[in-house]
Coordinates of C-alpha atoms and ligand atoms in Angstrom, one line a residue:
M1 CA 6.9 45.7 -122.1
S2 CA 3.8 48.0 -122.6
Y3 CA 3.5 51.5 -121.1
E4 CA 0.7 50.3 -118.8
M5 CA 2.8 47.6 -117.3
I6 CA 5.7 49.8 -116.6
N7 CA 3.6 52.4 -114.8
S8 CA 1.0 50.3 -113.1
P9 CA 2.4 47.0 -111.9
E10 CA 0.5 45.1 -109.1
T11 CA 3.3 45.5 -106.6
V12 CA 6.3 47.8 -106.2
Q13 CA 9.4 47.0 -104.3
I14 CA 11.8 49.7 -103.0
D15 CA 14.8 48.2 -101.1
D16 CA 13.0 46.2 -98.3
L17 CA 9.7 48.1 -98.6
K18 CA 6.9 46.4 -100.5
F19 CA 3.9 48.4 -101.8
R20 CA 0.6 47.0 -103.2
V21 CA -2.1 48.7 -105.4
L22 CA -4.6 50.4 -103.1
I23 CA -6.5 52.5 -105.7
S24 CA -6.4 51.6 -109.4
E25 CA -5.9 54.1 -112.2
K26 CA -9.5 53.5 -113.3
Q27 CA -10.9 54.2 -109.8
I28 CA -8.8 57.4 -109.6
Q29 CA -10.0 58.6 -112.9
N30 CA -13.7 57.8 -112.2
R31 CA -13.6 59.6 -108.8
I32 CA -11.9 62.6 -110.4
R33 CA -14.7 62.9 -113.0
E34 CA -17.2 62.9 -110.1
L35 CA -15.3 65.6 -108.2
A36 CA -15.0 67.7 -111.4
D37 CA -18.7 67.5 -112.0
E38 CA -19.5 68.6 -108.5
I39 CA -17.0 71.5 -108.7
S40 CA -18.3 72.5 -112.1
Q41 CA -21.9 72.6 -110.8
E42 CA -21.0 74.6 -107.7
Y43 CA -18.8 77.1 -109.5
G44 CA -21.1 77.6 -112.5
G45 CA -20.6 81.1 -114.0
K46 CA -17.4 81.6 -112.0
V47 CA -13.7 81.2 -113.0
P48 CA -12.0 79.6 -110.0
I49 CA -8.3 79.6 -109.6
F50 CA -6.9 76.1 -108.8
V51 CA -3.7 76.4 -106.6
G52 CA -1.7 73.2 -106.9
V53 CA 0.6 72.3 -104.0
L54 CA 3.8 71.2 -105.6
N55 CA 5.1 68.6 -106.2
G56 CA 2.5 66.0 -105.2
A57 CA -0.6 67.5 -106.6
I58 CA 0.5 68.0 -110.2
L59 CA -1.0 64.8 -111.7
F60 CA -4.3 65.3 -109.8
L61 CA -4.6 69.0 -110.8
A62 CA -3.8 68.2 -114.4
D63 CA -6.5 65.4 -114.6
L64 CA -9.0 67.4 -112.5
I65 CA -9.1 70.5 -114.6
R66 CA -9.3 68.5 -117.8
Q67 CA -12.7 67.2 -116.5
L68 CA -14.2 70.6 -115.7
S69 CA -17.0 72.0 -117.8
I70 CA -16.2 75.6 -116.5
E71 CA -13.4 78.0 -117.1
S72 CA -10.5 77.9 -114.7
E73 CA -7.1 79.3 -114.0
I74 CA -4.1 77.7 -112.3
D75 CA -1.3 78.7 -110.0
F76 CA 1.3 76.7 -108.0
I77 CA 2.9 76.9 -104.6
K78 CA 5.5 74.8 -103.0
I79 CA 5.8 74.2 -99.3
S80 CA 7.8 71.7 -97.3
S81 CA 7.1 69.8 -94.1
Y82 CA 8.5 66.4 -94.9
G83 CA 12.0 66.6 -96.2
D84 CA 12.7 63.3 -97.9
E85 CA 11.4 61.0 -95.2
R86 CA 8.2 59.3 -94.4
I87 CA 7.4 61.2 -91.2
S88 CA 6.4 64.9 -91.1
S89 CA 8.7 67.3 -89.2
G90 CA 5.7 69.4 -88.4
E91 CA 7.5 72.5 -89.5
I92 CA 6.3 74.2 -92.7
T93 CA 8.3 76.5 -94.9
M94 CA 7.3 78.2 -98.2
I95 CA 9.7 77.2 -101.0
K96 CA 7.8 78.8 -103.9
D97 CA 5.2 81.5 -103.2
F98 CA 2.0 82.2 -105.2
S99 CA 2.5 83.9 -108.5
A100 CA -1.2 85.0 -108.9
D101 CA -2.8 87.8 -106.8
L102 CA -5.6 85.8 -105.2
R103 CA -7.5 88.9 -103.9
G104 CA -11.1 88.7 -105.0
H105 CA -10.7 85.3 -106.7
D106 CA -12.5 82.1 -106.0
V107 CA -9.6 79.9 -104.8
I108 CA -9.5 76.1 -104.7
V109 CA -6.4 74.6 -103.2
V110 CA -5.5 71.2 -104.7
E111 CA -3.7 68.8 -102.5
D112 CA -2.5 65.2 -103.1
I113 CA -3.0 64.0 -99.5
V114 CA -4.0 65.4 -96.1
D115 CA -2.1 63.7 -93.3
S116 CA -1.6 65.8 -90.1
G117 CA -3.5 68.7 -91.8
L118 CA -0.7 71.1 -90.8
S119 CA -0.1 72.0 -94.5
I120 CA -3.7 72.8 -95.1
Q121 CA -3.9 74.8 -91.9
Y122 CA -0.9 76.9 -92.9
L123 CA -2.2 77.5 -96.4
R124 CA -5.6 78.5 -95.1
R125 CA -4.2 81.2 -92.9
K126 CA -1.8 82.4 -95.7
I127 CA -4.6 82.6 -98.4
L128 CA -7.2 84.2 -96.2
N129 CA -4.8 87.0 -95.5
M130 CA -4.8 87.6 -99.3
K131 CA -8.6 88.3 -99.1
P132 CA -10.0 85.9 -101.8
A133 CA -13.6 86.0 -102.7
S134 CA -13.9 82.4 -101.5
L135 CA -11.6 79.5 -100.4
K136 CA -12.1 75.8 -100.7
F137 CA -9.9 72.7 -100.5
V138 CA -9.8 69.6 -102.6
S139 CA -7.6 66.6 -101.7
L140 CA -7.4 63.4 -103.6
L141 CA -6.6 61.5 -100.4
V142 CA -7.3 62.0 -96.7
K143 CA -5.8 59.8 -94.1
R144 CA -8.5 58.8 -91.7
G145 CA -8.2 60.0 -88.1
V146 CA -4.8 61.4 -88.4
A147 CA -5.4 65.2 -88.6
K148 CA -3.9 67.0 -85.6
V149 CA -5.9 70.1 -86.4
D150 CA -9.6 71.0 -87.0
L151 CA -10.0 71.1 -90.7
T152 CA -12.5 71.1 -93.5
I153 CA -11.7 69.6 -96.8
D154 CA -14.5 70.5 -99.1
Y155 CA -13.9 67.8 -101.7
V156 CA -12.3 64.5 -100.8
G157 CA -11.4 61.8 -103.4
F158 CA -10.8 58.9 -101.1
E159 CA -10.4 58.4 -97.3
I160 CA -7.6 55.9 -96.6
E161 CA -6.1 54.3 -93.5
N162 CA -3.0 55.7 -91.9
K163 CA -0.4 53.9 -94.0
F164 CA 2.2 55.4 -96.3
V165 CA 1.2 55.6 -99.9
I166 CA 3.1 56.3 -103.2
G167 CA 2.2 56.9 -106.9
Y168 CA 0.0 59.3 -108.8
G169 CA 2.1 62.2 -107.7
L170 CA 3.0 60.9 -104.2
D171 CA 6.6 60.1 -103.7
Y172 CA 9.0 58.1 -101.7
R173 CA 12.3 60.0 -101.5
Q174 CA 11.1 62.1 -104.5
Q175 CA 10.6 59.0 -106.7
K176 CA 7.6 56.9 -107.9
R177 CA 5.4 59.9 -108.6
N178 CA 4.8 58.6 -112.2
L179 CA 3.0 55.4 -111.1
R180 CA -0.5 55.5 -112.5
A181 CA -2.2 53.9 -109.5
I182 CA -1.8 54.6 -105.8
Y183 CA 0.2 52.0 -103.8
Q184 CA 0.1 51.3 -100.1
L185 CA 3.0 50.2 -98.0
V186 CA 2.5 46.6 -97.0
I187 CA 3.4 46.2 -93.3
D188 CA 3.9 42.6 -92.3
D189 CA 1.6 41.6 -89.5
P190 CA 3.9 39.8 -87.0
T191 CA 1.1 37.7 -85.6
R192 CA 0.4 36.3 -89.0
S193 CA 4.0 35.5 -89.9
K194 CA 4.3 33.7 -86.5
T195 CA 1.3 31.5 -87.3
A196 CA 2.8 30.8 -90.7
H197 CA 6.0 29.7 -89.1
R198 CA 4.2 27.3 -86.8
D199 CA 2.2 25.9 -89.7
E200 CA 5.4 25.3 -91.6
A201 CA 7.2 23.7 -88.6
Ligands
IMP1 P1 0.3 67.2 -93.7 O1 0.8 68.6 -93.5 O2 0.8 66.3 -92.6 O3 -1.2 67.0 -93.9 O4 1.1 66.6 -94.9 C1 0.6 66.7 -96.2 C2 1.8 66.4 -97.2 O5 2.7 65.4 -96.7 C3 1.2 65.9 -98.5 O6 0.9 67.0 -99.3 C4 2.3 65.0 -99.0 O7 3.1 65.8 -99.8 C5 3.0 64.5 -97.8 N1 2.5 63.1 -97.4 C6 1.7 62.8 -96.4 N2 1.4 61.5 -96.3 C7 2.1 61.0 -97.4 C8 2.2 59.6 -97.9 O8 1.6 58.6 -97.4 N3 2.9 59.5 -99.0 C9 3.6 60.5 -99.6 N4 3.5 61.8 -99.2 C10 2.7 62.0 -98.1
MG2 MG1 1.7 67.6 -101.0

């Protein structure tokens, strides 16, 4: 079996949960190139520091900085709001703090996905206290209409509907981050299955 087939199948089954490709590897990489061009233009002559939010953002950050035409630095933080489940607890704790001193730097926070927006809100407060020269946010995905807080994401890869997704850094119980595409949970529509049953009967 080839490497491509192992890491980008059409569907993924985890116990009784079925996931289907939502955004292909190619679509992801094309969009990242566009975002990198935009950022390179806006930060021309500057050396922004990209702060990746572990663990989910590592693949996105790695691919994004490789497409930049400007100098950059990187740092990582780890926060937790989810535990190992699919629903946010709403409570945020810092698990690994910044290593870099962000004072006076142009900071770009790199997120995998914005859901409730609570993580972003928490990070914004925390980083602004460190007095950066500027602060922007880039997120590969944003769930449409879900944010509980007023937030500005400066660069968005894709807006998606409010369904659970895995792959390309995003996990289900810490696994499936290595998938090369993004997969969405298939939720069976009960009205459709009823019709199907009637058809069969
Ligand atoms: P927020 O604080 O609710 O915006 O949550 C953001 C974090 O929750 C993301 O950085 C992800 O780590 C995680 N998350 C939110 N939605 C999903 C999802 O659909 N799949 C996997 N992780 C998710
Ligand atoms: Mg995350």
